Coordinates of C-alpha atoms in Angstrom, one line a residue:
X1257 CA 8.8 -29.5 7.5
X1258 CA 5.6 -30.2 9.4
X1259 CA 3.6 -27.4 11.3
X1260 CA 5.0 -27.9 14.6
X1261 CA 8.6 -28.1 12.9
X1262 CA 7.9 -25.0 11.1
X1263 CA 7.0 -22.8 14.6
X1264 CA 9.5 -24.1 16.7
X1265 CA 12.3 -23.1 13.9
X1266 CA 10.3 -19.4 13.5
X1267 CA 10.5 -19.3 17.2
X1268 CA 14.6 -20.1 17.5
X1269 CA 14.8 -17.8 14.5
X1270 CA 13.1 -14.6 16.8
X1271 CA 15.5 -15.8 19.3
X1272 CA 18.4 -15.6 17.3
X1273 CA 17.2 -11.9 15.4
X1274 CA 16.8 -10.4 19.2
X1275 CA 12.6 -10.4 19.0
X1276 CA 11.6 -11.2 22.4
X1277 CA 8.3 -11.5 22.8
X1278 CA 5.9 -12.8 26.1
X1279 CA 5.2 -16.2 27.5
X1280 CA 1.8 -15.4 27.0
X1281 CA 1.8 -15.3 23.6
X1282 CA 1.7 -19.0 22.0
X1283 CA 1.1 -19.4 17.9
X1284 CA -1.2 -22.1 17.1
X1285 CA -1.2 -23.7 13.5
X1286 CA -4.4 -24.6 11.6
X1287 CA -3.3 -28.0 10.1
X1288 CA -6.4 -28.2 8.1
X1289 CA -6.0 -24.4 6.5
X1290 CA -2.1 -24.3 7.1
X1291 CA -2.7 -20.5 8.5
X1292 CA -1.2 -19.3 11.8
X1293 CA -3.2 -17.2 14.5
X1294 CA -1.9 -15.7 17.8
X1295 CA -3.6 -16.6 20.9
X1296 CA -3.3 -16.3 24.4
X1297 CA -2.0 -18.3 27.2
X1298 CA -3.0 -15.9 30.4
X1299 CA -4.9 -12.8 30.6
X1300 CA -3.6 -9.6 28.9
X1301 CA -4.2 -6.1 30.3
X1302 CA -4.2 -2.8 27.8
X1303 CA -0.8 -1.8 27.8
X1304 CA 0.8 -4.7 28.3
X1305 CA 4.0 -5.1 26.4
X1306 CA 4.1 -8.4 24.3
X1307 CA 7.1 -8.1 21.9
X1308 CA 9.9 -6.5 21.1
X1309 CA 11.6 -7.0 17.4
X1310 CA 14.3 -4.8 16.0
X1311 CA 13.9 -3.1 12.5
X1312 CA 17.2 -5.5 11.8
X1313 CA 15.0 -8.2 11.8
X1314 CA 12.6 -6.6 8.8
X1315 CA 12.7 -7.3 6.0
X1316 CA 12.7 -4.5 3.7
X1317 CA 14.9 -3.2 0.3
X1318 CA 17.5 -1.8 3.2
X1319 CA 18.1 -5.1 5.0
X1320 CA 17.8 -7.1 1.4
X1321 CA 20.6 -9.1 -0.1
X1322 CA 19.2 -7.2 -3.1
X1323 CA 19.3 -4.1 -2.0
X1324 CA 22.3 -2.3 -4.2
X1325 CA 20.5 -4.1 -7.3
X1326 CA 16.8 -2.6 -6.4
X1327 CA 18.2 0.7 -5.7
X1328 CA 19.7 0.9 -9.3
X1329 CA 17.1 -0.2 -10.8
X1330 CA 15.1 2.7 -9.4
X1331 CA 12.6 0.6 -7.8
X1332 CA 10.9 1.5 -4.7
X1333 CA 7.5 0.7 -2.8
X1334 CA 5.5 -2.0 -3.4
X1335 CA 7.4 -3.4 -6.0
X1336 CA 10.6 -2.7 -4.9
X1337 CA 9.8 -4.8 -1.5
X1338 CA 8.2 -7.6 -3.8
X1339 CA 11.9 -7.6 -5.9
X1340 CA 13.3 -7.9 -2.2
X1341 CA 10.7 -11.1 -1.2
X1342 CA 11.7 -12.7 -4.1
X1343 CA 15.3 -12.6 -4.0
X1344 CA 15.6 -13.7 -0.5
X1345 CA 13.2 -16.6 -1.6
X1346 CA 15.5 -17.7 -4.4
X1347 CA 18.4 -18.1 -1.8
X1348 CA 16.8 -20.7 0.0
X1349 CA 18.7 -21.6 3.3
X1350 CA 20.9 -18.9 2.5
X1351 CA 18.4 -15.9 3.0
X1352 CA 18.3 -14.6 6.6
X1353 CA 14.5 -14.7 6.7
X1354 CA 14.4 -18.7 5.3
X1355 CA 12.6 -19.9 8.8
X1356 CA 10.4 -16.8 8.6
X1357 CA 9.0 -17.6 5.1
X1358 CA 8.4 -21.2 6.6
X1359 CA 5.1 -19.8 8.6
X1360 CA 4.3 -17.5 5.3
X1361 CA 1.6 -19.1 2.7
X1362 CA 3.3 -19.1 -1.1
X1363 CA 0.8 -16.5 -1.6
X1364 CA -2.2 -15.1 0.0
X1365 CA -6.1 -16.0 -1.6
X1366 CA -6.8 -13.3 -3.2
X1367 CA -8.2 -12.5 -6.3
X1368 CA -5.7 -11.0 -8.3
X1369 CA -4.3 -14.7 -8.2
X1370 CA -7.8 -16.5 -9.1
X1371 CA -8.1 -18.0 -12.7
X1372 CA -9.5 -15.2 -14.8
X1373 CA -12.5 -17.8 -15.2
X1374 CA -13.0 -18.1 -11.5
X1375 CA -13.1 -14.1 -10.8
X1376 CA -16.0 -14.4 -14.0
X1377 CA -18.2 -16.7 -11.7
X1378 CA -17.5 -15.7 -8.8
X1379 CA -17.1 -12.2 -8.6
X1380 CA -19.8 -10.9 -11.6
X1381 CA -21.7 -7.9 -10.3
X1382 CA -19.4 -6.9 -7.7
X1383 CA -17.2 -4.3 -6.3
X1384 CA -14.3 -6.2 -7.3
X1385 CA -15.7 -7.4 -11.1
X1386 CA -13.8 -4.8 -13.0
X1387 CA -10.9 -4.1 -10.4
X1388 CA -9.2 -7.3 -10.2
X1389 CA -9.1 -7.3 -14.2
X1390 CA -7.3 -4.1 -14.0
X1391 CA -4.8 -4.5 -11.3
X1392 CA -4.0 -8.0 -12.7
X1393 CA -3.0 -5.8 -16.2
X1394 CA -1.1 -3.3 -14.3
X1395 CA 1.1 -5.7 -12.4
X1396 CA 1.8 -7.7 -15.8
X1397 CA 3.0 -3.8 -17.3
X1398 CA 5.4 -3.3 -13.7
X1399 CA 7.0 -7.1 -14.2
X1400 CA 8.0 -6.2 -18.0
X1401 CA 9.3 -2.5 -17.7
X1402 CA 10.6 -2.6 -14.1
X1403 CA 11.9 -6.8 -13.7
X1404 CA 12.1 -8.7 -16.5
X1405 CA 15.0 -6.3 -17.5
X1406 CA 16.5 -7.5 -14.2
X1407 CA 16.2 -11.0 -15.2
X1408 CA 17.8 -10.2 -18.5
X1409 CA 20.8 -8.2 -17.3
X1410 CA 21.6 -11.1 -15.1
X1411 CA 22.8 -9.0 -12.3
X1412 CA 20.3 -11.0 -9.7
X1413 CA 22.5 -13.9 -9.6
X1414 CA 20.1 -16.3 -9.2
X1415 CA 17.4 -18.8 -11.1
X1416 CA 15.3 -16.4 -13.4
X1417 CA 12.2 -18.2 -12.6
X1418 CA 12.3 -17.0 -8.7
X1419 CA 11.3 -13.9 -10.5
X1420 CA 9.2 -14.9 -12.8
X1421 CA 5.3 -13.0 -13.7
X1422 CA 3.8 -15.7 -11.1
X1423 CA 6.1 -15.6 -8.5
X1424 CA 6.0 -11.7 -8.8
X1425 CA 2.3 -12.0 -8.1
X1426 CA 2.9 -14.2 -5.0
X1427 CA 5.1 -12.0 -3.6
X1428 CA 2.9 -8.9 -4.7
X1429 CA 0.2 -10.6 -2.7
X1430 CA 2.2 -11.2 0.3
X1431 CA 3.6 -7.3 0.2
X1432 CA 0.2 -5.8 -0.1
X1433 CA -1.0 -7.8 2.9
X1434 CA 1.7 -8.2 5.4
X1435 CA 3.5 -5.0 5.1
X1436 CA 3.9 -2.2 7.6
X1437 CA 5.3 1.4 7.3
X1438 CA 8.6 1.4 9.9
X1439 CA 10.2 4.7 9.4
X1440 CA 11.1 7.9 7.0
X1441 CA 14.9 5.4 6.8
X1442 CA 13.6 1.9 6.2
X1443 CA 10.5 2.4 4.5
X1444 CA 7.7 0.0 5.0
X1445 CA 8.9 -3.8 4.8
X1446 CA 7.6 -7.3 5.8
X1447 CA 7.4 -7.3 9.9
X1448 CA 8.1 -10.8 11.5
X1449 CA 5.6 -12.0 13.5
X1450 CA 3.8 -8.9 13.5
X1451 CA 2.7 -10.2 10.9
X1452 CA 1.1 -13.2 12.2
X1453 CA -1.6 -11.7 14.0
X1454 CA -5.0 -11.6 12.0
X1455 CA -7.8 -8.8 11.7
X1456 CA -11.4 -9.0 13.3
X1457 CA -13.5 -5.6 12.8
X1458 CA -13.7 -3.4 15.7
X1459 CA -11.9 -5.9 17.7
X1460 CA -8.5 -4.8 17.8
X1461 CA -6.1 -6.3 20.7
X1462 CA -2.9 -4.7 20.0
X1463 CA -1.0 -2.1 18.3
X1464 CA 2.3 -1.6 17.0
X1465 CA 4.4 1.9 17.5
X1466 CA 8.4 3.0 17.4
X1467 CA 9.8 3.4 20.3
X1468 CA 11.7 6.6 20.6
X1469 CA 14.2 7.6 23.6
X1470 CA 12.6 11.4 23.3
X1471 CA 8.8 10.4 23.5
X1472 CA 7.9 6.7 23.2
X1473 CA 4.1 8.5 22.4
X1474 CA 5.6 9.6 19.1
X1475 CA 3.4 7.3 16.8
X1476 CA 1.0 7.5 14.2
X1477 CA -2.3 4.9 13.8
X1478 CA -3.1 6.2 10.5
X1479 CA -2.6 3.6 6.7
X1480 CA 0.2 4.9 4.5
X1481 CA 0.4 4.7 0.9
X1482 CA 3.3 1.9 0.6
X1483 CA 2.9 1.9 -3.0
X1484 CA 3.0 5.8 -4.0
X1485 CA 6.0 5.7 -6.6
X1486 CA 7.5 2.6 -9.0
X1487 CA 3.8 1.0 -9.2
X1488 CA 1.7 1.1 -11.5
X1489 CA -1.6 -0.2 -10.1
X1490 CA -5.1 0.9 -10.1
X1491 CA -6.3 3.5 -7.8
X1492 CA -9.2 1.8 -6.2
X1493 CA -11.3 3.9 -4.1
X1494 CA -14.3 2.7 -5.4
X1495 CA -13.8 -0.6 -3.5
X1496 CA -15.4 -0.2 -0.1
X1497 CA -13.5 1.2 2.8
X1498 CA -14.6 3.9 5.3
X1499 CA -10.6 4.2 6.2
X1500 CA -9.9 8.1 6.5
X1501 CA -7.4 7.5 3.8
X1502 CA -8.5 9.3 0.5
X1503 CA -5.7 7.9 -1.9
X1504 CA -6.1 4.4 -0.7
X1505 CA -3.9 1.7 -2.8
X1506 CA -5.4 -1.7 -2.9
X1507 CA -2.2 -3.2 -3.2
X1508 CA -0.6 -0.3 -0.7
X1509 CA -2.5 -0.2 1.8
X1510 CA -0.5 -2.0 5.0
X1511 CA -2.3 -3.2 8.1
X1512 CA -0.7 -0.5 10.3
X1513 CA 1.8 2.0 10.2
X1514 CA 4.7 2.9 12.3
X1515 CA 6.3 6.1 11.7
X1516 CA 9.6 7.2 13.8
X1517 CA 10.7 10.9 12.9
X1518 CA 14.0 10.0 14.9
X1519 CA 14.8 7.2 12.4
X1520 CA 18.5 6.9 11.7
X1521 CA 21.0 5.2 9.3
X1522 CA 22.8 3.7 12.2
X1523 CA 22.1 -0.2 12.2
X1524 CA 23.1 -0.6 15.9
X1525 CA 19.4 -2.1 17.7
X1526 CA 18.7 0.4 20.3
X1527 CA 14.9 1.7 21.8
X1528 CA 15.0 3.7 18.1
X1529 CA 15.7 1.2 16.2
X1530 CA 12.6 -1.2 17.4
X1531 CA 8.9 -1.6 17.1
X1532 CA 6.6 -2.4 20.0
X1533 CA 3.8 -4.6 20.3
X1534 CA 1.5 -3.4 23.0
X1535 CA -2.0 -4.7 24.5
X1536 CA -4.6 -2.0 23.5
X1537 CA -8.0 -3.9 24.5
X1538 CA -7.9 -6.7 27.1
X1539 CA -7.7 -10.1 25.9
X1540 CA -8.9 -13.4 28.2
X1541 CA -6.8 -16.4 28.7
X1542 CA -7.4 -18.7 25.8
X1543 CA -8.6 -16.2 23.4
X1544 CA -7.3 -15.1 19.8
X1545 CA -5.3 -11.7 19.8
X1546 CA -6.4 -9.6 17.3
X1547 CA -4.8 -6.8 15.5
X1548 CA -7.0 -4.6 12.8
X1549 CA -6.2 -3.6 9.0
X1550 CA -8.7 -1.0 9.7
X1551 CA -12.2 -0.1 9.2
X1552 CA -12.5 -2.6 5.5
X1553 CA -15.3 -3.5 3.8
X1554 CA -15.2 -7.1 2.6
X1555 CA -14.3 -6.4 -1.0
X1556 CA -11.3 -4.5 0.3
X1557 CA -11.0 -7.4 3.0
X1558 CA -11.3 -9.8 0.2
X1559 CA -9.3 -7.5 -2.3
X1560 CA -5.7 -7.2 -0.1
X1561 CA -5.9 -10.0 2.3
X1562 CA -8.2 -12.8 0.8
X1563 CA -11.1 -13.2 3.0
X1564 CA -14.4 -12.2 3.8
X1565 CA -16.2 -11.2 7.2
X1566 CA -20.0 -12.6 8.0
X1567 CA -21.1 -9.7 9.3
X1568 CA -19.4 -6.6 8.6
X1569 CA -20.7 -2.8 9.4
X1570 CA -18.3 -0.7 6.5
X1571 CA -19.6 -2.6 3.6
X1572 CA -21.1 -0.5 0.8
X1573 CA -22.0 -0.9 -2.4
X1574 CA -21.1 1.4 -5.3
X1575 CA -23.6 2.6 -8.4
X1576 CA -21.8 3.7 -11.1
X1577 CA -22.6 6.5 -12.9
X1578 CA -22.5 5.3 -16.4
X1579 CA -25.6 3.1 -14.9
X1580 CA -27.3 5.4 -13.4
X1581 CA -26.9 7.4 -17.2
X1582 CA -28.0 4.3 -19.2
X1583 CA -31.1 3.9 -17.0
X1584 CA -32.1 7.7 -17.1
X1585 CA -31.8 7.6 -21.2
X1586 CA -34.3 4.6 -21.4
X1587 CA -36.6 6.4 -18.9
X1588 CA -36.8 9.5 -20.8
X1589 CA -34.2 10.4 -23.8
X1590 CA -30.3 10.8 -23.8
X1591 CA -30.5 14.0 -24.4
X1592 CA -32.4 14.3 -21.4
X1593 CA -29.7 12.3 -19.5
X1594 CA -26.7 14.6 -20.7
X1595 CA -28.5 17.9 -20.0
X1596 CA -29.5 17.0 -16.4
X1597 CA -26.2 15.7 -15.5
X1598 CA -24.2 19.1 -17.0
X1599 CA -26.5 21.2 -14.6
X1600 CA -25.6 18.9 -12.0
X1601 CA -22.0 19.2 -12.6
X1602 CA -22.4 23.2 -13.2
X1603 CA -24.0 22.9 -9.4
X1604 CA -20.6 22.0 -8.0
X1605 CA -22.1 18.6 -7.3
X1606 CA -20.0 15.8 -8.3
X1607 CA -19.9 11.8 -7.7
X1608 CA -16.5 10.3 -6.1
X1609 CA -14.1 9.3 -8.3
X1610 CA -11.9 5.9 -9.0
X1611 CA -9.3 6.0 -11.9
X1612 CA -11.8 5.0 -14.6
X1613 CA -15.4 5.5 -13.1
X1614 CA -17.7 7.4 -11.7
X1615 CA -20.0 6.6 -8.7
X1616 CA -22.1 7.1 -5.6
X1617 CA -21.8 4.7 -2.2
X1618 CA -24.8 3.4 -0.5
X1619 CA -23.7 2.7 3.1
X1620 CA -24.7 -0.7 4.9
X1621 CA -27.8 0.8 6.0
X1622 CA -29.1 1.3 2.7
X1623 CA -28.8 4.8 2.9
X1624 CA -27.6 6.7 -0.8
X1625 CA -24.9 9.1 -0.9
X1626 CA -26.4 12.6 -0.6
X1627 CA -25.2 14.1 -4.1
X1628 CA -27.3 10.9 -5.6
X1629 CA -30.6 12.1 -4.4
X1630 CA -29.1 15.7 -5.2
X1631 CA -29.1 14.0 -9.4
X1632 CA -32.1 12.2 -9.4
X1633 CA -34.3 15.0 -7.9
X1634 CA -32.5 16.9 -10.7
X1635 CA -33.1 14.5 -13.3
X1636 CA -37.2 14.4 -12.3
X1637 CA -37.1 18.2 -12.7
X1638 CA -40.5 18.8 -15.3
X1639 CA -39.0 21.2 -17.9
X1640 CA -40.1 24.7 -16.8
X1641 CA -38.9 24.0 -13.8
X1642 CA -35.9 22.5 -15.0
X1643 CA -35.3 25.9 -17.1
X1644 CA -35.6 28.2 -14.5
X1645 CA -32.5 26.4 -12.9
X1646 CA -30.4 26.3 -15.3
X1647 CA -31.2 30.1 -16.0
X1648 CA -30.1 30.6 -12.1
X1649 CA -26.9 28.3 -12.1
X1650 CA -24.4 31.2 -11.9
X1651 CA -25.7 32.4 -9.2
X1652 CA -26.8 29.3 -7.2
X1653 CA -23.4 27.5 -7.8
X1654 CA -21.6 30.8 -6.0
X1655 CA -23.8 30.2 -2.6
X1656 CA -22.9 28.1 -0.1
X1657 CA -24.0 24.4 -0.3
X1658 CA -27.3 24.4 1.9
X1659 CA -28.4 27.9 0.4
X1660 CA -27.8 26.0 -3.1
X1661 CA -30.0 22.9 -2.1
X1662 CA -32.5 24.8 -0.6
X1663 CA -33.2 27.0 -3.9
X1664 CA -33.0 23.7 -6.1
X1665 CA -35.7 22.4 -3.6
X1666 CA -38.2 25.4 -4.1
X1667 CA -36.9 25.8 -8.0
X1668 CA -38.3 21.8 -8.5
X1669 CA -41.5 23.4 -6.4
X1670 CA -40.4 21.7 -3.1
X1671 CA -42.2 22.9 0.4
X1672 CA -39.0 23.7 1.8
X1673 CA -40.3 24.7 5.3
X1674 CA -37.2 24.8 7.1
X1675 CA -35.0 28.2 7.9
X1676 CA -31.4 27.9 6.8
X1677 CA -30.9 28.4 10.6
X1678 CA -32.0 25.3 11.7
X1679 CA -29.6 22.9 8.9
X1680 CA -27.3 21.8 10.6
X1681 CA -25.9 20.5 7.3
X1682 CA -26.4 19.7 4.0
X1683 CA -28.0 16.3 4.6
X1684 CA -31.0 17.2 6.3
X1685 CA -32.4 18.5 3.1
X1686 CA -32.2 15.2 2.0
X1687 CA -36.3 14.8 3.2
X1688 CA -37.5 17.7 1.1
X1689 CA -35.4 15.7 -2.3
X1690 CA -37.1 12.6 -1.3
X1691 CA -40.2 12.8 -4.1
X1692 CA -42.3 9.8 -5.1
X1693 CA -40.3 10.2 -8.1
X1694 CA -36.8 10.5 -6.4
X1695 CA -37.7 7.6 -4.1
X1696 CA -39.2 5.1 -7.6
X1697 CA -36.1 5.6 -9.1
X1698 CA -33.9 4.7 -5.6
X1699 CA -35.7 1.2 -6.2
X1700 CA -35.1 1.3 -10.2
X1701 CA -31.1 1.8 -9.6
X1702 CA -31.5 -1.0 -6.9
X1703 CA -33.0 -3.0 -8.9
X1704 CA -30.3 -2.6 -12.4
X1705 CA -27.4 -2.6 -9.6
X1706 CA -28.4 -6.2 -8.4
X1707 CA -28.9 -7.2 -11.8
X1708 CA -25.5 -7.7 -12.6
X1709 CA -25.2 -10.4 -10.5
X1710 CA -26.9 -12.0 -13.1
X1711 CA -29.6 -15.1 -12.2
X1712 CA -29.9 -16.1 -9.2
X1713 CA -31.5 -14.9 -6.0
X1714 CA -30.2 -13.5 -2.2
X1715 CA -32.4 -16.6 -1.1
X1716 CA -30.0 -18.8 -3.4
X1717 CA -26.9 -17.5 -2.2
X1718 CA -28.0 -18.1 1.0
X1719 CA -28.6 -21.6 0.7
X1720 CA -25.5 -22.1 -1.3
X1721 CA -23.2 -20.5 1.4
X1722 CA -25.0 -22.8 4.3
X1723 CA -24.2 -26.0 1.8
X1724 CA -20.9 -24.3 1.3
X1725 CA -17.4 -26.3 2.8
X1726 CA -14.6 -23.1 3.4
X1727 CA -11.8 -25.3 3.7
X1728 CA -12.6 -27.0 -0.1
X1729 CA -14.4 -24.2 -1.9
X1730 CA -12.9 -21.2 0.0
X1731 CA -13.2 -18.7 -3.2
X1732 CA -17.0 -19.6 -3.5
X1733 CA -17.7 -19.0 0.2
X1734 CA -15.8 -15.3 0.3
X1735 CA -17.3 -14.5 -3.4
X1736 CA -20.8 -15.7 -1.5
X1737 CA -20.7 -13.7 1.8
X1738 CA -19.2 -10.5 -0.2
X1739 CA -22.7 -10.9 -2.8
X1740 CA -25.1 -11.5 -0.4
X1741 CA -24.0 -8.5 2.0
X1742 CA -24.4 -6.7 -1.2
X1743 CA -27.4 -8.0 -2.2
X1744 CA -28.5 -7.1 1.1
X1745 CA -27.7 -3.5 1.2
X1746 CA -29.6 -2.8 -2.2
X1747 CA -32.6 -4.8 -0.7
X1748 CA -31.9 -1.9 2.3
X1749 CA -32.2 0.7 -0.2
X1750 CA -35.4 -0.2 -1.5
X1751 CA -36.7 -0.2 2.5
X1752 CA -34.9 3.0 2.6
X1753 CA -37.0 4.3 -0.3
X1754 CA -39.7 3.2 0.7
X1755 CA -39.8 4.4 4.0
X1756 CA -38.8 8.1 3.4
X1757 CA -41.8 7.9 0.7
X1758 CA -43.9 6.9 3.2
X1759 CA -42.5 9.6 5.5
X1760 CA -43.2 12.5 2.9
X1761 CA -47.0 11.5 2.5
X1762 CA -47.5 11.8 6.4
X1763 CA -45.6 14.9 6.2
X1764 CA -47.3 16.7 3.6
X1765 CA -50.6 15.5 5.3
X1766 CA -49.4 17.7 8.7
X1767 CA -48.7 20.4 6.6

């Protein structure tokens, strides 16, 4: 089927599933990268309605051909819907969503798929070095307790290899990209042509919501766990994202969910039983429309959809603690290191948490997490003062978090000259942390974090992404543009340090 062939049967398909959709909407396909994009044919205006598809036209474990076998099994979420992809793939002609898996890739690019020897070079030293490895073992655990029984007990019907470990992958890839929440009934499930539209930061065009006869406001904006039961797969909050979801799934999180309190079992397609496409920013004739997967970093970007943004403002980089531990022991002794971090803990301080690490974020701007410079002004303590606050840590760790700060600061012999009055909060004690100690070992951390990129420089990535070709080396480029955005926000930290060393000299010269 060639690409024109492949949208004009998608298109008779939404015709004959009821999606309507506007004439001003016109799907062009990229030949050279095989992708699809949404554009414009006339100008849009915010709240413009531009489709229409009924939840009958999902496809979720509900609508499935599979549906009586996956709810036996006991399978829901994520995997459930991937058991659901790849059983309607297996029937071919036969599945009612064949011409809608005609515009889908096989699977998406992202790493989880990569040759274990390609996430090696391409991804050493980043945010996604020891998460892929992980989720890749925790998907391979789900296929043998949860489906290769399946294919066993025979009760699938079809060819065992349209369920086999790679094609679970595919369709795991495709899930953890393309899916949307629908309602409390249907679950979350694969959203035709929804699903078409692609993400630009802080560019959103339009949004998707339930309409409801009782209050067609009734929606919600917020990403929903699509994965929180039947999945075994690593809890990945360590990967960049400034989304407002704590328990955020790297292969759960959808682009953007649709909740309906007024969901029903009744398959008849009225207003309740249909999502909404609606113009939210305006769009100019000609233009790409653009929906958002939310406010992503690019190794979250690269993690669930497989690509990589230039320039993107929620990119952080993590330093794990067990770093941070390895370079205070060399500095001083491990003892050292141990002690300093239990009076840290005993603070009520605390790093944030993954499933298997410890560490602190250090936003785009270079700026650390708070509770860093909270450890590292801790860990600089001489020893007498570094007694007297452990001798006062039952009472300190019962005030409230600026009092606590503020006593550390005068404890380590600080000129804490502000009144708790005027702190506003916690962070603007951050200048009083900032020591020519604090601030040499910002750099030091900077310094061991880019490190495990191993040789090279940001100057040689640079040049490598400029003599880069996307359309052949498409992994190198998006492993490039996640390491140099790194590499760029350590370099950030250094200025960062730096700076606020400079600042504390001119301060302590006014004083």
């Amino acid at each position: 089927m060639s690409s024109s062939r492949r949208i004009r049967a998608f298109l008779r398909w939404l015709s004959s599933n009821n999606v309507s959709y506007s004439d001003a909407l016109t799907l062009h396909d990229d030949p050279s990268t095989r992708s699809i994009s949404v554009f414009s044919l006339c100008d849009l205006r915010e709240g413009d309605l531009v489709a229409t598809i009924p939840k009958s036209a999902c496809l979720t474990i509900l609508t499935s051909g599979a549906r009586e076998v996956i709810e036996e099994a006991g399978l829901g979420g994520c995997l459930g819907l991937a058991v659901a992809v790849m059983y309607e793939r297996g029937l071919g002609e036969g599945s009612k969503w064949y011409e809608y898996f005609g515009v889908l890739p096989e699977r998406e690019c992202v790493p989880l798929v990569w040759e274990e020897e390609e996430v090696e070079r391409f991804l050493a030293g980043t945010e996604l070095d020891k998460t892929v490895k992980q989720d890749k073992e925790f998907l391979i655990e789900d296929w043998r307790e949860s489906i290769e029984p399946l294919i066993g007990s025979g009760v699938l019907n079809l060819d065992p290899d349209w369920f086999s470990l790679e094609n679970y992958f595919s369709a795991k890839t495709l899930v953890s990209s393309r899916a949307f929440e629908i309602d409390e009934f249907h679950g979350f499930g694969m959203v035709p042509l929804a699903d078409l539209f692609n993400h630009k930061t802080g560019a959103e065009n339009v949004h998707f919501t339930t309409v409801s006869d009782s209050d067609s406001d009734n929606e919600e904006d917020d990403n929903i766990d699509i994965n929180n039961n039947n999945d075994n797969i690593n809890n990945n909050d360590n990967i960049n994202n400034n989304d407002d979801d704590e328990d955020e799934d790297v292969y759960s999180e959808d682009k953007s969910s649709v909740v309906d309190q007024n969901a029903s079992s009744s398959d008849s397609e009225n207003n309740q039983n249909a999502l909404e496409m609606v113009i939210v920013r305006d769009v100019t004739a000609g233009n790409e429309v653009f929906n958002t997967y939310g406010s992503k970093g690019n190794a979250a970007l690269l993690h669930r959809y497989g690509f990589t943004e230039p320039v993107n403002p929620f990119d952080l980089v993590n330093i794990e603690l067990t770093l941070i531990m390895k370079w205070c022991s060399s500095k001083f002794t491990n003892r050292h290191a141990i002690s300093r971090l239990s009076v840290f803990r005993n603070l009520n301080f605390s790093c944030l948490e993954s499933q298997d690490s410890e560490y602190f974020e250090i936003s785009y701007n270079g700026e650390p997490q708070f509770e860093l410079i909270v450890l590292l002004y801790i860990i600089f303590l001489n020893e007498n003062s570094f007694e007297k606050l452990s001798s006062e840590i039952e009472s300190l760790k019962n005030e409230d978090e600026v009092s606590c700060v503020m006593n550390v600061i005068k404890i380590g012999g600080g000129n804490c000259d502000l009144g708790k009055s005027r702190v506003e909060n916690v962070n603007d004690l951050s200048e009083f942390l900032l020591t020519k100690n604090v601030c040499e070992g910002l750099k030091c951390l900077a310094d061991l974090r880019e490190g495990l990129y191993g040789s090279g420089s940001l100057r040689e990535d640079e040049r490598r992404l400029r003599e880069c070709d996307y359309l052949k080396e498409r992994k190198l480029y998006d492993s490039l543009v996640l390491k140099i955005s790194e590499r760029k926000i350590l370099g950030r930290l250094r200025d960062f340090a730096s700076d606020c060393r400079s600042k504390s000299k001119k301060r302590r010269k006014v004083l």
